[in-house]
CSV table of C-alpha atoms and ligand atoms in Angstrom, one decimal:
chain,number,residue,atom,x,y,z
A,14,MET,CA,-7.9,-55.2,-6.9
A,15,THR,CA,-11.0,-57.2,-5.5
A,16,GLY,CA,-12.2,-60.1,-7.6
A,17,SER,CA,-15.4,-58.6,-8.7
A,18,ASP,CA,-13.9,-55.1,-8.8
A,19,PRO,CA,-11.8,-54.8,-11.7
A,20,ALA,CA,-9.5,-51.6,-11.1
A,21,LEU,CA,-10.0,-49.0,-13.6
A,22,PRO,CA,-7.2,-47.1,-15.2
A,23,VAL,CA,-7.3,-43.0,-14.6
A,24,ASP,CA,-4.7,-41.1,-16.1
A,25,ILE,CA,-4.6,-38.3,-13.8
A,26,LEU,CA,-6.8,-39.0,-10.9
A,27,ILE,CA,-7.4,-35.4,-8.9
A,28,VAL,CA,-8.1,-35.3,-5.0
A,29,GLY,CA,-10.0,-32.3,-3.7
A,30,GLY,CA,-12.4,-30.4,-5.7
A,31,GLY,CA,-12.1,-26.9,-4.6
A,32,ILE,CA,-10.8,-24.2,-7.3
A,33,ALA,CA,-7.6,-26.1,-7.8
A,34,GLY,CA,-9.1,-29.4,-8.4
A,35,LEU,CA,-11.9,-28.2,-10.6
A,36,TRP,CA,-9.7,-25.9,-12.7
A,37,LEU,CA,-7.0,-28.5,-13.4
A,38,LEU,CA,-10.0,-30.9,-14.4
A,39,ALA,CA,-11.5,-28.4,-16.9
A,40,ARG,CA,-7.9,-27.9,-18.1
A,41,LEU,CA,-6.7,-31.5,-18.8
A,42,ARG,CA,-10.5,-32.5,-20.4
A,43,ALA,CA,-9.8,-29.7,-22.6
A,44,ARG,CA,-6.3,-31.1,-23.6
A,45,GLY,CA,-8.1,-34.4,-23.8
A,46,TYR,CA,-6.2,-36.1,-20.6
A,47,GLY,CA,-8.1,-38.7,-19.0
A,48,ALA,CA,-8.2,-37.4,-15.8
A,49,LEU,CA,-10.9,-38.1,-12.9
A,50,LEU,CA,-12.0,-36.0,-9.4
A,51,VAL,CA,-12.7,-37.4,-6.3
A,52,GLU,CA,-14.2,-35.3,-3.7
A,53,SER,CA,-14.8,-36.5,-0.4
A,54,ASP,CA,-17.5,-33.6,1.1
A,55,ARG,CA,-19.0,-30.7,-1.0
A,56,LEU,CA,-17.3,-29.3,-3.9
A,57,GLY,CA,-15.7,-26.0,-2.5
A,58,SER,CA,-16.2,-26.3,1.2
A,59,GLY,CA,-12.6,-26.0,2.3
A,60,GLN,CA,-11.4,-22.4,1.3
A,61,THR,CA,-12.9,-21.8,-1.8
A,62,LEU,CA,-16.5,-21.2,-1.1
A,63,CYS,CA,-15.5,-18.9,1.7
A,64,SER,CA,-13.3,-17.0,-0.6
A,65,GLN,CA,-14.1,-12.8,-0.9
A,66,GLY,CA,-13.6,-13.8,-4.8
A,67,ILE,CA,-11.2,-10.9,-5.7
A,68,ILE,CA,-9.7,-12.0,-9.1
A,69,HIS,CA,-6.6,-9.9,-8.1
A,70,GLY,CA,-4.0,-8.0,-10.7
A,71,GLY,CA,-1.6,-7.4,-8.2
A,72,THR,CA,-2.1,-4.0,-6.9
A,73,LYS,CA,-2.8,-5.4,-3.3
A,74,TYR,CA,0.7,-7.2,-3.2
A,75,SER,CA,2.6,-3.8,-4.3
A,76,LEU,CA,1.4,-1.8,-1.4
A,77,HIS,CA,4.5,-1.5,-0.2
A,78,GLY,CA,5.7,0.9,-3.4
A,79,GLN,CA,7.8,-1.7,-5.4
A,80,LEU,CA,6.0,-4.2,-8.0
A,81,SER,CA,6.9,-7.7,-5.9
A,82,ASP,CA,7.3,-11.1,-7.4
A,83,SER,CA,4.0,-11.6,-6.4
A,84,ALA,CA,2.4,-8.7,-8.2
A,85,GLN,CA,4.1,-9.5,-11.2
A,86,THR,CA,2.6,-13.4,-11.1
A,87,ILE,CA,-0.5,-12.4,-11.0
A,88,ALA,CA,-0.9,-9.3,-13.1
A,89,GLY,CA,-2.3,-10.9,-16.2
A,90,MET,CA,-5.6,-12.9,-14.1
A,91,PRO,CA,-8.2,-10.4,-14.5
A,92,THR,CA,-8.4,-10.8,-18.4
A,93,ARG,CA,-7.1,-14.8,-18.1
A,94,TRP,CA,-10.2,-14.9,-15.9
A,95,ARG,CA,-12.5,-12.5,-18.1
A,96,ASP,CA,-11.6,-14.5,-21.1
A,97,CYS,CA,-12.8,-17.8,-19.3
A,98,LEU,CA,-16.0,-16.1,-18.4
A,99,ALA,CA,-16.6,-15.0,-21.6
A,100,GLY,CA,-16.2,-18.2,-23.3
A,101,ARG,CA,-12.9,-17.1,-25.1
A,102,ALA,CA,-10.2,-19.4,-23.3
A,103,ASP,CA,-8.9,-23.3,-22.3
A,104,VAL,CA,-11.5,-23.4,-19.3
A,105,ASP,CA,-14.9,-22.4,-20.3
A,106,LEU,CA,-16.8,-20.4,-17.5
A,107,ARG,CA,-19.8,-19.3,-19.7
A,108,GLY,CA,-23.0,-19.5,-17.1
A,109,ALA,CA,-20.9,-18.3,-13.9
A,110,ARG,CA,-20.9,-14.3,-12.9
A,111,LEU,CA,-18.9,-12.0,-11.8
A,112,LEU,CA,-20.2,-9.7,-8.9
A,113,ALA,CA,-18.6,-6.5,-10.0
A,114,GLU,CA,-16.2,-5.7,-12.7
A,115,HIS,CA,-13.9,-3.7,-10.4
A,116,GLN,CA,-12.6,-3.8,-6.9
A,117,TYR,CA,-12.1,-0.1,-5.1
A,118,LEU,CA,-9.2,1.2,-3.0
A,119,TRP,CA,-9.7,4.2,-0.7
A,120,ALA,CA,-7.4,5.5,1.7
A,121,THR,CA,-8.9,7.6,4.5
A,122,GLN,CA,-7.1,11.1,3.8
A,123,ALA,CA,-5.2,12.6,1.0
A,124,PRO,CA,-2.5,10.1,-0.2
A,125,THR,CA,0.0,8.9,2.5
A,126,SER,CA,3.8,8.4,1.5
A,127,ARG,CA,2.9,4.7,1.1
A,128,LEU,CA,0.2,5.6,-1.3
A,129,ALA,CA,2.8,8.1,-3.4
A,130,ALA,CA,5.4,5.3,-3.3
A,131,PHE,CA,2.9,3.3,-4.7
A,132,PHE,CA,2.0,5.5,-7.3
A,133,ALA,CA,5.3,5.6,-8.1
A,134,SER,CA,5.4,2.4,-9.8
A,135,LYS,CA,4.5,3.1,-13.8
A,136,LEU,CA,3.0,-0.3,-14.1
A,137,MET,CA,0.7,0.0,-10.9
A,138,ARG,CA,-0.5,3.3,-12.0
A,139,SER,CA,-1.6,1.9,-15.3
A,140,ARG,CA,-3.9,-0.5,-13.5
A,141,MET,CA,-5.5,1.6,-11.4
A,142,GLU,CA,-7.8,4.9,-12.3
A,143,LYS,CA,-8.7,7.7,-9.8
A,144,VAL,CA,-12.3,8.4,-9.3
A,145,ALA,CA,-12.9,12.1,-9.9
A,146,ASN,CA,-13.8,13.5,-6.7
A,147,ARG,CA,-18.0,12.8,-5.5
A,148,ASP,CA,-18.6,11.3,-9.2
A,149,ALA,CA,-22.3,9.9,-8.0
A,150,VAL,CA,-21.8,7.6,-10.7
A,151,GLU,CA,-18.5,5.8,-10.2
A,152,THR,CA,-18.5,5.9,-6.3
A,153,PRO,CA,-19.3,3.2,-5.0
A,154,PRO,CA,-22.7,4.2,-2.2
A,155,ALA,CA,-21.1,3.5,1.1
A,156,LEU,CA,-18.4,6.2,0.0
A,157,HIS,CA,-20.9,8.6,-1.9
A,158,HIS,CA,-21.2,11.0,1.4
A,159,PRO,CA,-20.6,14.9,2.0
A,160,ALA,CA,-18.4,13.9,4.9
A,161,PHE,CA,-15.8,11.1,2.8
A,162,GLN,CA,-12.8,12.8,3.1
A,163,GLY,CA,-10.7,10.5,1.4
A,164,ALA,CA,-9.4,9.6,-1.8
A,165,ILE,CA,-10.8,6.5,-4.3
A,166,TYR,CA,-9.4,4.2,-6.8
A,167,ARG,CA,-10.5,1.9,-9.4
A,168,LEU,CA,-8.3,-1.2,-9.7
A,169,ASP,CA,-8.6,-3.8,-12.8
A,170,GLU,CA,-9.9,-6.7,-10.5
A,171,PRO,CA,-13.0,-8.3,-11.2
A,172,ILE,CA,-14.9,-10.3,-8.4
A,173,VAL,CA,-16.4,-13.7,-9.0
A,174,ASP,CA,-19.2,-15.5,-7.4
A,175,ALA,CA,-17.0,-18.2,-6.6
A,176,ALA,CA,-20.1,-20.7,-6.2
A,177,SER,CA,-21.0,-20.0,-9.6
A,178,ILE,CA,-17.8,-20.6,-10.7
A,179,LEU,CA,-17.9,-24.4,-9.1
A,180,ALA,CA,-21.1,-25.0,-10.6
A,181,ALA,CA,-20.3,-24.0,-14.2
A,182,LEU,CA,-17.2,-26.3,-13.6
A,183,ALA,CA,-19.2,-29.1,-11.8
A,184,THR,CA,-22.2,-29.0,-14.5
A,185,ARG,CA,-19.6,-29.3,-17.4
A,186,HIS,CA,-17.7,-32.5,-16.0
A,187,ARG,CA,-20.1,-34.1,-14.3
A,188,ASP,CA,-19.1,-37.0,-15.7
A,189,THR,CA,-15.7,-37.2,-14.2
A,190,ILE,CA,-16.5,-36.2,-10.8
A,191,VAL,CA,-16.9,-38.5,-8.2
A,192,LEU,CA,-18.0,-38.4,-4.1
A,193,ASN,CA,-15.6,-40.2,-2.2
A,194,GLN,CA,-16.0,-41.3,1.6
A,195,GLY,CA,-11.9,-43.4,1.5
A,196,PRO,CA,-8.9,-41.9,2.9
A,197,LEU,CA,-6.6,-39.7,0.7
A,198,VAL,CA,-4.0,-42.0,0.4
A,199,PRO,CA,-3.5,-44.5,-2.2
A,200,ASN,CA,-3.3,-48.5,-1.1
A,201,ALA,CA,0.0,-50.0,-0.9
A,202,GLU,CA,-0.2,-51.2,-4.6
A,203,GLY,CA,-0.9,-47.4,-5.5
A,204,THR,CA,-4.4,-48.1,-6.2
A,205,PHE,CA,-7.3,-45.8,-5.1
A,206,THR,CA,-10.4,-47.7,-3.5
A,207,LEU,CA,-13.6,-45.4,-4.0
A,208,ARG,CA,-15.9,-45.9,-1.1
A,209,GLN,CA,-19.5,-44.6,-0.7
A,210,PRO,CA,-22.3,-45.9,1.8
A,211,GLY,CA,-24.8,-48.3,-0.2
A,212,GLN,CA,-22.2,-49.2,-3.4
A,213,PRO,CA,-19.8,-51.8,-4.0
A,214,PRO,CA,-16.3,-50.6,-3.4
A,215,GLN,CA,-14.5,-49.4,-6.8
A,216,THR,CA,-10.8,-49.2,-7.3
A,217,LEU,CA,-9.1,-47.0,-9.6
A,218,ARG,CA,-5.8,-47.3,-10.5
A,219,PRO,CA,-3.9,-44.0,-11.7
A,220,THR,CA,-1.0,-43.3,-13.4
A,221,ILE,CA,-0.8,-40.2,-11.6
A,222,THR,CA,-2.1,-38.2,-8.8
A,223,VAL,CA,-3.0,-34.8,-8.1
A,224,TYR,CA,-3.7,-33.6,-4.3
A,225,THR,CA,-5.7,-30.3,-4.1
A,226,ALA,CA,-7.1,-31.2,-1.3
A,227,GLY,CA,-5.9,-28.0,0.4
A,228,ALA,CA,-5.6,-28.4,3.9
A,229,GLY,CA,-6.6,-32.1,3.5
A,230,ASN,CA,-2.9,-32.8,1.5
A,231,ALA,CA,-1.6,-32.4,5.3
A,232,ALA,CA,-2.4,-36.5,5.1
A,233,LEU,CA,0.4,-36.7,3.0
A,234,PRO,CA,3.3,-36.6,5.6
A,235,TRP,CA,5.8,-35.1,2.6
A,236,ALA,CA,3.7,-32.1,1.9
A,237,THR,CA,2.8,-30.7,5.0
A,238,PRO,CA,1.0,-27.4,4.4
A,239,GLN,CA,1.3,-24.2,6.3
A,240,LEU,CA,-2.0,-22.9,7.7
A,241,ARG,CA,-2.3,-19.4,7.9
A,242,PRO,CA,-5.7,-18.6,9.9
A,243,LEU,CA,-7.9,-15.7,9.3
A,244,HIS,CA,-10.8,-14.8,11.5
A,245,MET,CA,-13.3,-13.5,9.0
A,246,VAL,CA,-16.6,-11.4,9.7
A,247,ILE,CA,-19.8,-11.1,8.2
A,248,ALA,CA,-22.8,-8.5,8.2
A,249,ARG,CA,-26.2,-8.2,7.5
A,250,GLY,CA,-29.1,-5.3,7.7
A,251,ALA,CA,-31.0,-3.0,6.2
A,252,ALA,CA,-28.6,-0.2,7.0
A,253,LEU,CA,-25.9,-1.5,4.6
A,254,PRO,CA,-25.5,1.3,2.5
A,255,GLY,CA,-25.8,-0.9,-1.0
A,256,PRO,CA,-22.9,-3.3,-2.0
A,257,LEU,CA,-19.1,-2.5,-1.3
A,258,TYR,CA,-16.0,-3.9,-3.1
A,259,ALA,CA,-12.9,-2.2,-2.0
A,260,HIS,CA,-9.9,-2.3,0.3
A,261,CYS,CA,-9.0,0.5,2.6
A,262,LEU,CA,-5.7,1.6,3.0
A,263,GLY,CA,-4.1,1.7,5.9
A,264,VAL,CA,-0.6,2.0,7.4
A,265,SER,CA,0.7,-1.4,6.6
A,266,GLU,CA,1.3,-3.7,3.5
A,267,VAL,CA,-1.8,-5.4,4.3
A,268,PRO,CA,-5.3,-3.2,3.8
A,269,ARG,CA,-7.0,-2.2,7.1
A,270,LEU,CA,-10.2,-3.6,5.5
A,271,THR,CA,-11.2,-5.8,2.7
A,272,VAL,CA,-14.8,-5.3,1.7
A,273,THR,CA,-16.8,-7.3,-1.2
A,274,SER,CA,-20.9,-7.9,-1.3
A,275,HIS,CA,-23.1,-10.9,-1.7
A,276,TYR,CA,-26.6,-12.0,-1.5
A,277,ASP,CA,-27.5,-14.9,0.4
A,278,ALA,CA,-29.9,-17.4,0.1
A,279,SER,CA,-33.0,-15.1,0.9
A,280,GLY,CA,-31.6,-12.4,-1.4
A,281,ARG,CA,-30.4,-10.3,1.8
A,282,LEU,CA,-27.2,-8.0,1.0
A,283,ILE,CA,-24.2,-9.4,2.8
A,284,TRP,CA,-21.1,-7.5,3.5
A,285,TYR,CA,-17.7,-9.6,3.9
A,286,LEU,CA,-15.4,-8.3,5.8
A,287,GLY,CA,-11.5,-9.5,5.3
A,288,GLY,CA,-7.7,-7.8,5.3
A,289,GLY,CA,-6.2,-6.3,8.3
A,290,LEU,CA,-9.4,-6.6,10.3
A,291,ALA,CA,-9.8,-10.9,10.0
A,292,GLU,CA,-5.6,-11.2,10.3
A,293,GLU,CA,-5.5,-9.5,13.4
A,294,GLY,CA,-8.9,-10.8,14.6
A,295,VAL,CA,-7.3,-14.1,14.8
A,296,GLY,CA,-6.2,-13.4,18.3
A,297,ARG,CA,-9.8,-12.1,19.4
A,298,ASP,CA,-12.7,-14.5,19.9
A,299,ARG,CA,-16.0,-14.1,18.2
A,300,ALA,CA,-17.5,-11.5,20.8
A,301,GLY,CA,-14.3,-9.5,20.4
A,302,GLN,CA,-14.3,-9.8,17.0
A,303,ILE,CA,-17.6,-8.4,16.3
A,304,VAL,CA,-16.5,-5.3,18.6
A,305,ALA,CA,-13.5,-5.0,16.3
A,306,ALA,CA,-15.5,-5.1,13.3
A,307,ARG,CA,-18.3,-2.6,14.6
A,308,HIS,CA,-15.3,0.2,15.9
A,309,GLU,CA,-13.5,-0.3,12.5
A,310,LEU,CA,-17.0,0.0,10.6
A,311,ARG,CA,-17.7,3.3,13.0
A,312,GLN,CA,-14.3,4.8,12.2
A,313,LEU,CA,-14.4,4.3,8.6
A,314,LEU,CA,-17.8,5.1,7.9
A,315,PRO,CA,-19.2,6.9,10.3
A,316,TRP,CA,-22.6,8.1,8.5
A,317,VAL,CA,-24.1,4.4,8.7
A,318,ASP,CA,-26.3,3.3,11.5
A,319,TRP,CA,-24.2,0.3,12.8
A,320,ASN,CA,-26.4,-0.5,15.4
A,321,THR,CA,-29.0,-1.8,13.5
A,322,VAL,CA,-26.4,-4.7,11.8
A,323,GLU,CA,-26.1,-8.3,12.4
A,324,PHE,CA,-22.3,-9.7,12.7
A,325,ALA,CA,-21.3,-13.3,13.1
A,326,THR,CA,-17.7,-14.6,12.0
A,327,PHE,CA,-16.2,-17.6,12.0
A,328,THR,CA,-12.1,-18.5,11.4
A,329,ILE,CA,-10.5,-20.3,8.6
A,330,GLN,CA,-7.1,-21.6,7.5
A,331,ARG,CA,-5.3,-20.9,4.3
A,332,ALA,CA,-3.8,-24.3,3.5
A,333,GLU,CA,-0.3,-23.0,1.4
A,334,ALA,CA,3.2,-24.8,0.7
A,335,HIS,CA,5.3,-24.2,3.7
A,336,GLN,CA,7.1,-21.2,3.6
A,337,ALA,CA,10.7,-20.4,5.8
A,338,GLY,CA,8.8,-17.7,8.6
A,339,GLY,CA,5.6,-19.1,7.6
A,340,ARG,CA,5.1,-16.1,5.0
A,341,ARG,CA,2.7,-16.3,2.3
A,342,PRO,CA,4.0,-18.0,-0.9
A,343,ALA,CA,4.8,-15.5,-3.9
A,344,SER,CA,2.8,-17.6,-6.1
A,345,TYR,CA,1.2,-21.1,-6.1
A,346,SER,CA,3.1,-24.1,-5.0
A,347,VAL,CA,3.3,-27.6,-6.7
A,348,LEU,CA,5.6,-30.4,-5.1
A,349,ARG,CA,5.9,-33.7,-7.0
A,350,ASP,CA,7.1,-37.6,-5.4
A,351,GLY,CA,7.3,-39.7,-8.3
A,352,ARG,CA,3.7,-40.0,-9.6
A,353,MET,CA,1.7,-38.2,-6.7
A,354,ILE,CA,1.9,-34.3,-7.0
A,355,VAL,CA,0.8,-32.0,-4.4
A,356,ALA,CA,-0.5,-28.7,-5.2
A,357,TRP,CA,-1.9,-25.5,-3.6
A,358,PRO,CA,-3.1,-22.3,-5.5
A,359,THR,CA,-2.0,-19.9,-2.6
A,360,LYS,CA,-5.1,-17.4,-4.4
A,361,LEU,CA,-8.3,-18.2,-5.9
A,362,ALA,CA,-6.9,-16.4,-8.7
A,363,LEU,CA,-4.2,-18.4,-9.3
A,364,ALA,CA,-5.7,-21.3,-10.2
A,365,PRO,CA,-5.2,-21.0,-14.0
A,366,LEU,CA,-1.4,-21.0,-13.6
A,367,LEU,CA,-1.4,-23.9,-11.4
A,368,ALA,CA,-3.3,-26.0,-13.7
A,369,GLU,CA,-0.8,-24.4,-16.1
A,370,ARG,CA,1.7,-25.9,-14.4
A,371,ILE,CA,1.0,-29.4,-13.6
A,372,GLU,CA,0.0,-29.9,-17.5
A,373,THR,CA,3.6,-29.3,-18.0
A,374,LEU,CA,4.6,-32.1,-15.8
A,375,LEU,CA,2.7,-34.7,-17.6
A,376,PRO,CA,4.7,-35.9,-20.7
A,377,ASP,CA,8.0,-36.2,-18.5
A,378,LEU,CA,5.9,-38.6,-16.4
A,379,GLY,CA,4.8,-40.7,-19.6
A,380,LEU,CA,1.6,-39.6,-20.3
A,381,GLN,CA,-0.1,-38.1,-23.4
A,382,PRO,CA,-3.8,-37.2,-24.0
A,383,ARG,CA,-6.2,-40.3,-24.6
A,384,PRO,CA,-9.9,-40.4,-24.3
A,385,LEU,CA,-11.0,-42.5,-21.2
A,386,GLN,CA,-14.5,-43.4,-19.9
A,387,TRP,CA,-15.7,-44.8,-16.9
A,388,PRO,CA,-19.2,-46.1,-17.7
A,389,THR,CA,-19.0,-48.2,-14.6
A,390,LEU,CA,-18.8,-44.8,-12.5
A,391,ALA,CA,-22.2,-43.4,-14.3
A,392,ALA,CA,-24.3,-44.3,-11.3
A,393,TRP,CA,-21.8,-43.0,-8.8
A,394,PRO,CA,-23.0,-40.6,-6.7
A,395,ARG,CA,-21.6,-37.2,-7.2
A,396,PRO,CA,-20.9,-34.6,-4.7
A,397,ALA,CA,-23.1,-31.4,-4.1
A,398,LEU,CA,-22.0,-27.7,-4.2
A,399,ALA,CA,-21.1,-26.1,-0.5
A,400,ALA,CA,-22.8,-23.6,0.8
A,401,TYR,CA,-21.5,-19.9,1.3
A,402,PRO,CA,-20.5,-19.3,5.1
A,403,TRP,CA,-23.5,-16.6,5.2
A,404,ASP,CA,-26.0,-19.6,4.5
A,405,ARG,CA,-24.9,-21.9,6.7
A,406,GLU,CA,-27.4,-23.1,9.3
A,407,ASP,CA,-24.9,-23.2,12.0
A,408,MET,CA,-23.9,-19.7,11.7
A,409,ALA,CA,-24.3,-17.5,14.6
A,410,TRP,CA,-25.7,-13.9,14.5
A,411,SER,CA,-25.7,-11.2,16.8
B,508,FAD,C1,-11.4,-15.8,3.9
B,508,FAD,C2,-10.5,-16.1,2.6
B,508,FAD,C3,-10.6,-15.5,1.7
B,508,FAD,C4,-9.6,-15.3,0.5
B,508,FAD,N1,-9.9,-14.7,-0.7
B,508,FAD,C5,-9.6,-14.5,-1.7
B,508,FAD,C6,-9.7,-13.9,-2.7
B,508,FAD,O1,-10.5,-12.8,-2.8
B,508,FAD,N2,-9.3,-13.8,-4.2
B,508,FAD,C7,-8.3,-14.6,-4.0
B,508,FAD,O2,-7.5,-14.9,-5.5
B,508,FAD,N3,-7.7,-15.8,-3.0
B,508,FAD,C8,-8.5,-15.9,-1.8
B,508,FAD,N4,-8.7,-16.8,-1.2
B,508,FAD,C9,-7.5,-17.7,-1.3
B,508,FAD,C10,-8.1,-18.8,-1.8
B,508,FAD,O3,-9.5,-18.9,-1.4
B,508,FAD,C11,-7.6,-20.3,-1.5
B,508,FAD,O4,-6.2,-20.1,-2.3
B,508,FAD,C12,-8.5,-21.4,-2.8
B,508,FAD,O5,-9.8,-21.2,-2.5
B,508,FAD,C13,-7.8,-22.5,-2.5
B,508,FAD,O6,-8.5,-23.4,-3.1
B,508,FAD,P1,-8.3,-25.5,-3.4
B,508,FAD,O7,-8.5,-25.8,-4.0
B,508,FAD,O8,-6.7,-25.5,-3.2
B,508,FAD,O9,-8.7,-25.8,-1.4
B,508,FAD,P2,-10.2,-25.8,-1.0
B,508,FAD,O10,-11.1,-24.6,-1.3
B,508,FAD,O11,-9.5,-26.0,0.7
B,508,FAD,O12,-10.3,-27.0,-1.4
B,508,FAD,C14,-9.8,-28.3,-1.1
B,508,FAD,C15,-11.2,-29.5,-1.5
B,508,FAD,O13,-10.6,-30.7,-1.0
B,508,FAD,C16,-11.6,-31.4,-0.4
B,508,FAD,N5,-10.7,-32.6,0.3
B,508,FAD,C17,-10.0,-32.3,1.9
B,508,FAD,N6,-10.2,-33.8,2.0
B,508,FAD,C18,-10.1,-34.3,1.0
B,508,FAD,C19,-10.0,-35.9,0.7
B,508,FAD,N7,-9.3,-36.7,1.8
B,508,FAD,N8,-10.2,-36.7,-0.3
B,508,FAD,C20,-11.2,-35.6,-1.2
B,508,FAD,N9,-11.3,-34.3,-0.9
B,508,FAD,C21,-10.6,-33.5,0.0
B,508,FAD,C22,-12.0,-30.6,0.4
B,508,FAD,O14,-13.3,-30.9,0.5
B,508,FAD,C23,-12.4,-29.6,-0.4
B,508,FAD,O15,-13.7,-29.5,-1.5
B,508,FAD,C24,-9.1,-16.4,0.1
B,508,FAD,C25,-8.8,-17.4,1.3
B,508,FAD,C26,-9.8,-17.5,2.5
B,508,FAD,C27,-9.5,-18.4,3.5
């Protein structure tokens, strides 16, 4: 604390404004807790606005033919998110948008043994529906072609417009979100100093601090995350055959290709390509990844003129709790050291469960809901929303 700067009491200080921090803030405020969020850059500038926005229902994690722990954890998420979008649940997402109601799954040939094992699971069968051959209404335009030989399934997995989700949360909770250029770690006496050019420093005295800073959580030595890279590909051009939201099933547990569709700031259709292409692409440079993407798309959708489509790529790290062998965690992760909590959702889709879990820790830490307001922060700068990768000015297209 400084003489002219009395420390403001904050019951729960949340550090990091991606989906995990913003969802937690909304949940805790709905429950009446005195929570404040600090962001050092733009909201969603880590992974959240680079995500494909798929609210997984578990299908992707059952591609080896068994209902994995991940699949069971994530099963209720599509319904949970839809309830929030409709304003029927704890976190109010009204005003945010779904890009599509369903993700599709397509296999290039008649069901392989992998697909057959997958369908042996009754639960999985209940979550997906085969699309009748050549159904012009249901078949995504990109796959509705006489030369298409595969099978198509509709999954109960909506795709959210991640920017609209963050905007809905940020707008509703604007009074409790502040920009901070200071370090992530607290001062020796447990206080936290907010800094911004042109503003006198402001000290906060949090009872509990929750770190939801994604890869930024690495600043806490006891909570070093594992980082798993992806080399994502973006495509744009008039030849793209309409929006596509689909996983293409290959021979491994990871879909060969995962496509989602978005619109850039100029209204142009974007295809965003992940899955196996992005996992394997970490070993390729930008030019090599574009060659691989073109090759994959020509193989899978040969009726499209890929010569006129422009491509861009970028690499990004998925930040998660450390796992033996660097595997993907089965669910979200929460670590605690005294009054500090570190959290990673592992998936955008799991943010609601992560927030719920953190809330269950609060009574044992002596915290109860109570109204707190910080009028002295009313004029403090607020963070803006980050841009989607396809709208970034530094993105190189070729
Ligand atoms: C390419 C890609 C595609 C994905 N697709 C999907 C998908 O389709 N579906 C799905 O469910 N999941 C998906 N994921 C996973 C999902 O995006 C992440 O699990 C989720 O976004 C992580 O959110 P987060 O809030 O923990 O972290 P982030 O989104 O990384 O947010 C961290 C925030 O903390 C801030 N920060 C960092 N340091 C500090 C500091 N010192 N002080 C204050 N703030 C700080 C950052 O600026 C950032 O705003 C995808 C991930 C990637 C990389």
